[in-house]
PDB file of N, CA and C in Angstrom:
ATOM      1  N   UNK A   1     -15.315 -43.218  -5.198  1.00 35.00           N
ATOM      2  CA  UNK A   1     -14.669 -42.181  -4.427  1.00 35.00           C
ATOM      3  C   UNK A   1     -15.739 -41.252  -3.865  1.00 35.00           C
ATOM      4  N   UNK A   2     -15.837 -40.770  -2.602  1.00 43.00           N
ATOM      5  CA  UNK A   2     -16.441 -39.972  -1.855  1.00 43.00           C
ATOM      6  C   UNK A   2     -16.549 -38.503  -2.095  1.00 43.00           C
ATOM      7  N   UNK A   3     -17.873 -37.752  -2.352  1.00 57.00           N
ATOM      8  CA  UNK A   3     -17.536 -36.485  -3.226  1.00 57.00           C
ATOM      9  C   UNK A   3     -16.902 -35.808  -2.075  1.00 57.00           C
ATOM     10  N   UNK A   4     -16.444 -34.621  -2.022  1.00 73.00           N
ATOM     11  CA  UNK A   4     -16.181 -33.510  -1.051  1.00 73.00           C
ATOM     12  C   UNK A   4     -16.959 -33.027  -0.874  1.00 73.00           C
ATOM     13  N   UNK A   5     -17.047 -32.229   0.390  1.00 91.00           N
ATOM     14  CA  UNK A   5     -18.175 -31.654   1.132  1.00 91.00           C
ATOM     15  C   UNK A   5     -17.914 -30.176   0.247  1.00 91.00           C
ATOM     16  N   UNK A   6     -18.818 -29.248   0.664  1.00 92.00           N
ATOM     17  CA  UNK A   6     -18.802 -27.976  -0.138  1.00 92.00           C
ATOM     18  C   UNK A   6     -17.805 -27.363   0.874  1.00 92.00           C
ATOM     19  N   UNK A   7     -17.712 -27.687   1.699  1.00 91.00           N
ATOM     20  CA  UNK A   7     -17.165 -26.744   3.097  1.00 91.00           C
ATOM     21  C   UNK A   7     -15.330 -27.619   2.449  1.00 91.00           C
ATOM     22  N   UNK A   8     -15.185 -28.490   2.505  1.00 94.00           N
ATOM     23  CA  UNK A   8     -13.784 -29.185   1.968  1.00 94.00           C
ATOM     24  C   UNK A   8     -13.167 -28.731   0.828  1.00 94.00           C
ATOM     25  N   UNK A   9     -14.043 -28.250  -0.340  1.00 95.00           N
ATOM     26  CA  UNK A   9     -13.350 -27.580  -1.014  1.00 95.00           C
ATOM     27  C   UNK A   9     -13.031 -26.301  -1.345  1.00 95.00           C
ATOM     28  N   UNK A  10     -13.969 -25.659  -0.506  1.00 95.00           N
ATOM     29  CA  UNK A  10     -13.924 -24.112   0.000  1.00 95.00           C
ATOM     30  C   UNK A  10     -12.692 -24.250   0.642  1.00 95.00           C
ATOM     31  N   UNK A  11     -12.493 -24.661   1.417  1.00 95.00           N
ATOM     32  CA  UNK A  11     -10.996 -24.394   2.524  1.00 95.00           C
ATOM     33  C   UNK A  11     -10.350 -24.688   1.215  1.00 95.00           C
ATOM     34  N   UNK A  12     -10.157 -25.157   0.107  1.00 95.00           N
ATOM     35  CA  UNK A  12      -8.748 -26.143  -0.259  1.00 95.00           C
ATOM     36  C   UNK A  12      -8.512 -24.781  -1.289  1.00 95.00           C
ATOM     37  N   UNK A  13      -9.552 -24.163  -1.867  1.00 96.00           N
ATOM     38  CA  UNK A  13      -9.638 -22.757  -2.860  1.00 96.00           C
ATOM     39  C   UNK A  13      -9.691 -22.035  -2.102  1.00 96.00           C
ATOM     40  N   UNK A  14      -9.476 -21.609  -0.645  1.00 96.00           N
ATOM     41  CA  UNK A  14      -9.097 -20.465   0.250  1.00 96.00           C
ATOM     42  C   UNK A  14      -7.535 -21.046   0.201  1.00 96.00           C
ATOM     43  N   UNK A  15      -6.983 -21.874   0.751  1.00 96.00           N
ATOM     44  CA  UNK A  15      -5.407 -22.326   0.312  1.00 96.00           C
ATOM     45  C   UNK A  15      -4.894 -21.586  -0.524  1.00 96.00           C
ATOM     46  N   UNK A  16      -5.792 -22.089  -1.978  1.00 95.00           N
ATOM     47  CA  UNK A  16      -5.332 -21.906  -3.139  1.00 95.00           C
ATOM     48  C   UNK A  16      -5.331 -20.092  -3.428  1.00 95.00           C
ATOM     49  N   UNK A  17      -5.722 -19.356  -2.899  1.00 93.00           N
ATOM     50  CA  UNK A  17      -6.113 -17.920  -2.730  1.00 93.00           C
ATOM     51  C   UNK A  17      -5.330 -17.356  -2.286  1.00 93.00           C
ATOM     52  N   UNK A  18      -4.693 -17.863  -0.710  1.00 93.00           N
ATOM     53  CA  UNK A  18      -3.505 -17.193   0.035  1.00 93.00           C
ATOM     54  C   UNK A  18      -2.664 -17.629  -0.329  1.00 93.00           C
ATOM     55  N   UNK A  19      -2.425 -18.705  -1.008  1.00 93.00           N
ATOM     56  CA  UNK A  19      -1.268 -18.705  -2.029  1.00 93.00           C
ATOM     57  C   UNK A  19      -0.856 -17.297  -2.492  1.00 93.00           C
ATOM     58  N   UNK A  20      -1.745 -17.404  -3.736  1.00 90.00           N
ATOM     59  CA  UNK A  20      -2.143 -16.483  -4.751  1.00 90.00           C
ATOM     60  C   UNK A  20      -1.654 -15.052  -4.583  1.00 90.00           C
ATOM     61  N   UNK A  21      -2.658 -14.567  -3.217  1.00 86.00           N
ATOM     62  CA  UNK A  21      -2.589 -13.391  -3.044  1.00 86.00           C
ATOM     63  C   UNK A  21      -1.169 -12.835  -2.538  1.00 86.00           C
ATOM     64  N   UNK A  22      -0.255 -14.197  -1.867  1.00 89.00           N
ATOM     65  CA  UNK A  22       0.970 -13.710  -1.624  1.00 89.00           C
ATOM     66  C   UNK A  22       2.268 -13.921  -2.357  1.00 89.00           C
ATOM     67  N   UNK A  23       1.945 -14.191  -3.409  1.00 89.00           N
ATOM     68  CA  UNK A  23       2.829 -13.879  -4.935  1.00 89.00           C
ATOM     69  C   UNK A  23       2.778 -12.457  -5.174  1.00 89.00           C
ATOM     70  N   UNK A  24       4.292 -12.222  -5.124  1.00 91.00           N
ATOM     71  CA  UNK A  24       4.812 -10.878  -5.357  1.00 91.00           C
ATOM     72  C   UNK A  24       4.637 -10.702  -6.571  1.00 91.00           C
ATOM     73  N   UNK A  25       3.887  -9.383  -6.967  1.00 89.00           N
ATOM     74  CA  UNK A  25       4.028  -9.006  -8.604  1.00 89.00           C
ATOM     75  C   UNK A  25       2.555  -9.669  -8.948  1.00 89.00           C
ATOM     76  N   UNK A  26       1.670 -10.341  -8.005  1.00 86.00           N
ATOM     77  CA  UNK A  26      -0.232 -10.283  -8.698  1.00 86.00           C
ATOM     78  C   UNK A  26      -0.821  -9.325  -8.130  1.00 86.00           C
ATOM     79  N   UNK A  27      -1.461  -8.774  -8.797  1.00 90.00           N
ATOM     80  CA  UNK A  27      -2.760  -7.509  -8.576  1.00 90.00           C
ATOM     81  C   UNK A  27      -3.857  -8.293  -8.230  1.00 90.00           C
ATOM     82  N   UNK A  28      -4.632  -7.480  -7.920  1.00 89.00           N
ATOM     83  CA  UNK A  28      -5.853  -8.651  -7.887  1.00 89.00           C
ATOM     84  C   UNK A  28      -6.608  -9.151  -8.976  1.00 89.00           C
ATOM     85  N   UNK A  29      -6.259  -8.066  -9.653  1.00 92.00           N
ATOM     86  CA  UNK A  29      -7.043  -8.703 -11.184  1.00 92.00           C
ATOM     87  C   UNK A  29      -6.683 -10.463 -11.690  1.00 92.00           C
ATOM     88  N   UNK A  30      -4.905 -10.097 -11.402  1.00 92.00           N
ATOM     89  CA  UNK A  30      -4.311 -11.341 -11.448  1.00 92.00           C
ATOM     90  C   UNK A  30      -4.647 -12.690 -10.271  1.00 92.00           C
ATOM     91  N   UNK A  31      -4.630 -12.184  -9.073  1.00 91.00           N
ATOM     92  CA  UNK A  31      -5.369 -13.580  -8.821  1.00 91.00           C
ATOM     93  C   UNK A  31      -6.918 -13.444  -8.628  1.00 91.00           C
ATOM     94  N   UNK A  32      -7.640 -13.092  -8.917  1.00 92.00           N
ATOM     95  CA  UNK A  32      -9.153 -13.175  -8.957  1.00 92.00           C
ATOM     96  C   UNK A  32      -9.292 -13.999 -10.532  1.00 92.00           C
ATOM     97  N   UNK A  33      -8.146 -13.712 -11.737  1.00 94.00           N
ATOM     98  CA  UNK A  33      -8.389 -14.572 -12.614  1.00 94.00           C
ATOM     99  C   UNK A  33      -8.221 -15.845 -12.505  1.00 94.00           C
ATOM    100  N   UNK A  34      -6.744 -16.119 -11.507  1.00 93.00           N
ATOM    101  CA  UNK A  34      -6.145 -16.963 -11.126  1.00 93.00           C
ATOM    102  C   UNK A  34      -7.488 -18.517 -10.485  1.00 93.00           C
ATOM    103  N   UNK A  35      -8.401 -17.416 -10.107  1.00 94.00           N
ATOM    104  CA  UNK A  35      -9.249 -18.273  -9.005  1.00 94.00           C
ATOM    105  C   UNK A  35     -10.554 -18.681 -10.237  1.00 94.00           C
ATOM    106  N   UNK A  36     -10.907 -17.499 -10.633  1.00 94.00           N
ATOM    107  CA  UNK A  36     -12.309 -17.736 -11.099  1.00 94.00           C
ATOM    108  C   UNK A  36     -12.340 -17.534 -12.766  1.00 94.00           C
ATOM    109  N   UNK A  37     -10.875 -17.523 -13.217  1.00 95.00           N
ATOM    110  CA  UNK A  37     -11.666 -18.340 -15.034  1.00 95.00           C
ATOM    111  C   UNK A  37     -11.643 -19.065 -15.486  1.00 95.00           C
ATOM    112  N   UNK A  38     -12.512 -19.278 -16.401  1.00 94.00           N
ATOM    113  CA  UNK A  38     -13.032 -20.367 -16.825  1.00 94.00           C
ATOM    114  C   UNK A  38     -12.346 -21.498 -16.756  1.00 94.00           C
ATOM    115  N   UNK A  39     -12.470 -22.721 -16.713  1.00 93.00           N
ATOM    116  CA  UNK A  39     -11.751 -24.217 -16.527  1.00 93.00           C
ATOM    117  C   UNK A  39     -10.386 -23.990 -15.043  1.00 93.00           C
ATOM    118  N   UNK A  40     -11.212 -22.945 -14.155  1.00 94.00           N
ATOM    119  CA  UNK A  40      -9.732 -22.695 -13.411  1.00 94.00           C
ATOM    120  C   UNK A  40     -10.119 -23.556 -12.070  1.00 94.00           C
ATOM    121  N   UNK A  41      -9.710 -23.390 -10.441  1.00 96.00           N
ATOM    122  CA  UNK A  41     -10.109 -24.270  -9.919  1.00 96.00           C
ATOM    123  C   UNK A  41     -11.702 -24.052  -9.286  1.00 96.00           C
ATOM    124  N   UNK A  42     -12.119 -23.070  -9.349  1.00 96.00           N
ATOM    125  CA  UNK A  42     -13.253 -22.622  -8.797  1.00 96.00           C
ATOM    126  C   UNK A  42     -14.433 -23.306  -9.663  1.00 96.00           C
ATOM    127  N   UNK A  43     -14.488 -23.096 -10.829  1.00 96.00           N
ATOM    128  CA  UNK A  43     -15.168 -23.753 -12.020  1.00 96.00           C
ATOM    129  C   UNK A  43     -15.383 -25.407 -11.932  1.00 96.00           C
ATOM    130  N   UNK A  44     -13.527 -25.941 -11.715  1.00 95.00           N
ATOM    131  CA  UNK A  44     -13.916 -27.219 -11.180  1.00 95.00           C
ATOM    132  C   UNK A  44     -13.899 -27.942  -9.868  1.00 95.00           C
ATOM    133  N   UNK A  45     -13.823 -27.071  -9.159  1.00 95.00           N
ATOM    134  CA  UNK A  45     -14.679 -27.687  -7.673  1.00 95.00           C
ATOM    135  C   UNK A  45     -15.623 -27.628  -7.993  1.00 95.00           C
ATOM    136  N   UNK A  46     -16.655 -26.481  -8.015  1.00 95.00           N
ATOM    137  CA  UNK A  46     -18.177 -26.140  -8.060  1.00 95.00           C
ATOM    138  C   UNK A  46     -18.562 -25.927  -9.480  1.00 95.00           C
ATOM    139  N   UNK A  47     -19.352 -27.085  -9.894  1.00 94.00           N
ATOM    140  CA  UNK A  47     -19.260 -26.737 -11.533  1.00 94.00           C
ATOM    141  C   UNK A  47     -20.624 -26.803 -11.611  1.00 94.00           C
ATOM    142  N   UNK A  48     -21.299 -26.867 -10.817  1.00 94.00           N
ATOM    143  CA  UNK A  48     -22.634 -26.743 -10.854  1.00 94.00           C
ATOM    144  C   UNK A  48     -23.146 -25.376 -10.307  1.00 94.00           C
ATOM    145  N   UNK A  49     -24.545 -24.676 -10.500  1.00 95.00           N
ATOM    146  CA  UNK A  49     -25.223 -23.905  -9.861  1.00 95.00           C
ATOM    147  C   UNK A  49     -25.250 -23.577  -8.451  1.00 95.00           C
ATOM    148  N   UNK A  50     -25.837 -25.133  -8.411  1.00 94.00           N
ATOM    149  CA  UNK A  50     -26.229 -25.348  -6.596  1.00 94.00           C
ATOM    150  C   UNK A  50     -24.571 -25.494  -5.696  1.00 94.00           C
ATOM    151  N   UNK A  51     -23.475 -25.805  -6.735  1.00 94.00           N
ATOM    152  CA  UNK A  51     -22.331 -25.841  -5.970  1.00 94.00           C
ATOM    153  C   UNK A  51     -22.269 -24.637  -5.786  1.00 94.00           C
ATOM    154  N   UNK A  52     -22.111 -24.165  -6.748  1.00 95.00           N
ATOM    155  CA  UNK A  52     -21.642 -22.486  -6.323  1.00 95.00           C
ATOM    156  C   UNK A  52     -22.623 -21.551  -5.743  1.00 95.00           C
ATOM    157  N   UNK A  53     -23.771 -21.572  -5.437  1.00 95.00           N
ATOM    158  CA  UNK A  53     -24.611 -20.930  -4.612  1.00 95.00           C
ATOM    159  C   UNK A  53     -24.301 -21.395  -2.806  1.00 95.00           C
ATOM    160  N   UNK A  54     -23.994 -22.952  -3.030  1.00 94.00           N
ATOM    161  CA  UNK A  54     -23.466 -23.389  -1.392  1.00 94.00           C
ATOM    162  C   UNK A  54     -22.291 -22.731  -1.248  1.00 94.00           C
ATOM    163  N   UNK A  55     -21.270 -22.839  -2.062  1.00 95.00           N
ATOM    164  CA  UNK A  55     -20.120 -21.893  -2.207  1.00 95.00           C
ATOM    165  C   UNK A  55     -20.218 -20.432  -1.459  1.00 95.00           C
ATOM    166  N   UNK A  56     -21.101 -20.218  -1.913  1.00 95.00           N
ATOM    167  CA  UNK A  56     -21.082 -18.409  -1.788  1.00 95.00           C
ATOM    168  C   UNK A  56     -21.445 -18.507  -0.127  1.00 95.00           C
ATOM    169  N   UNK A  57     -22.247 -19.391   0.303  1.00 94.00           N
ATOM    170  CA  UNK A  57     -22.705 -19.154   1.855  1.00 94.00           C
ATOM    171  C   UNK A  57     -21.812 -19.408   2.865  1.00 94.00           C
ATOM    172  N   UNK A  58     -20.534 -19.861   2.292  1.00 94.00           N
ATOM    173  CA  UNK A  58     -19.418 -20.582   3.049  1.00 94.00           C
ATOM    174  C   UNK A  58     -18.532 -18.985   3.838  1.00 94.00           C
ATOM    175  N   UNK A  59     -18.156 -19.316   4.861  1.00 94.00           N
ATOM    176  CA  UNK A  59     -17.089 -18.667   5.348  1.00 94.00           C
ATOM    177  C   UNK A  59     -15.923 -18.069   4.359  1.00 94.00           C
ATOM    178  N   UNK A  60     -15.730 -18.956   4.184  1.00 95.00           N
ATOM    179  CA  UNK A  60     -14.455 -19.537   3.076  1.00 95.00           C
ATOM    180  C   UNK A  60     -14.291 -18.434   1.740  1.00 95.00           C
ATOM    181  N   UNK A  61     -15.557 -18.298   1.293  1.00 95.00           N
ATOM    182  CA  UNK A  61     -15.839 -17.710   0.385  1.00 95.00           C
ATOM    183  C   UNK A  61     -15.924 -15.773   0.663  1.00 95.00           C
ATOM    184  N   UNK A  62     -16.239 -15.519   2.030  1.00 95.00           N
ATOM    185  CA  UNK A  62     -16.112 -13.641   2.018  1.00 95.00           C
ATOM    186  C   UNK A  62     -14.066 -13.855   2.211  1.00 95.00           C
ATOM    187  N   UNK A  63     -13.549 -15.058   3.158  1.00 95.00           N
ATOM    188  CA  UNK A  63     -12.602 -14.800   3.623  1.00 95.00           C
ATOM    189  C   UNK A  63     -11.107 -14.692   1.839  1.00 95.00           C
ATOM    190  N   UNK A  64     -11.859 -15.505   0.967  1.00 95.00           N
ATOM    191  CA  UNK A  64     -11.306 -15.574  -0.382  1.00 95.00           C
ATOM    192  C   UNK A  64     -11.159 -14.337  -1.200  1.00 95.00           C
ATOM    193  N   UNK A  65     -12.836 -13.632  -1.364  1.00 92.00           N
ATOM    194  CA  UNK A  65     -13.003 -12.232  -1.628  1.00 92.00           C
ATOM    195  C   UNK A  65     -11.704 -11.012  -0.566  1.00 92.00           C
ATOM    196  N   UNK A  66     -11.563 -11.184   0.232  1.00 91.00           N
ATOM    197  CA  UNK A  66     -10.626 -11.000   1.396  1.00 91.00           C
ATOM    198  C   UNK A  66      -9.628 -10.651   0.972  1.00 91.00           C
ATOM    199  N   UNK A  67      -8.593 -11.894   0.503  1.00 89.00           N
ATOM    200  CA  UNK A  67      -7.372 -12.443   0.124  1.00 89.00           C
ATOM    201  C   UNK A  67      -7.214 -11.938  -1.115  1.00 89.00           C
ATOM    202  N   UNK A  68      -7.971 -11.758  -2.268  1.00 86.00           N
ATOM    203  CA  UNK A  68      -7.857 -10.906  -3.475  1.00 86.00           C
ATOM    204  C   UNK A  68      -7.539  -9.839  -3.075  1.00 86.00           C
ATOM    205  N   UNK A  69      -8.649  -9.237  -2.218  1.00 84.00           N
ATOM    206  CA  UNK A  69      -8.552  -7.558  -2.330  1.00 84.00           C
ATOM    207  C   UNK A  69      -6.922  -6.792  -1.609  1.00 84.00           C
ATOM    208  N   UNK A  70      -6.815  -8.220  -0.732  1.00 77.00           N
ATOM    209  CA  UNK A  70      -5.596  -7.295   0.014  1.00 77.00           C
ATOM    210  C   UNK A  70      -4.686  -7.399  -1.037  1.00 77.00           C
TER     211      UNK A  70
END
């Protein structure tokens, strides 16, 4: 099977974010946990270093920070 690009699973955990953020009744505390603890999906898309440093340079990734805060 063909890995995903870093940019492919950034969009799919921005999805997974505006989901998130538009569940009535989460704070952001609640989906920022939702996204980034431990064994959650962020962890296993990018479970490496270098994933999550490509991660961070992505679009995807200020527009996610984004979607929490609102």
């Amino acid at each position: 099977m063909p890995r995903q690009s870093v940019v492919a699973k950034a969009k799919a955990l921005l999805t997974f974010a505006r989901k998130i953020a538009e569940t009535p009744g989460f704070t952001w505390v609640d989906a920022n946990n939702a996204i980034y603890a431990p064994g959650g999906p962020f962890a296993r898309l990018f479970p490496t270093k270098e994933d999550r440093a490509a991660f961070a340079r992505t679009p995807q990734s200020k527009q996610i920070d984004e979607a929490i805060d609102s």
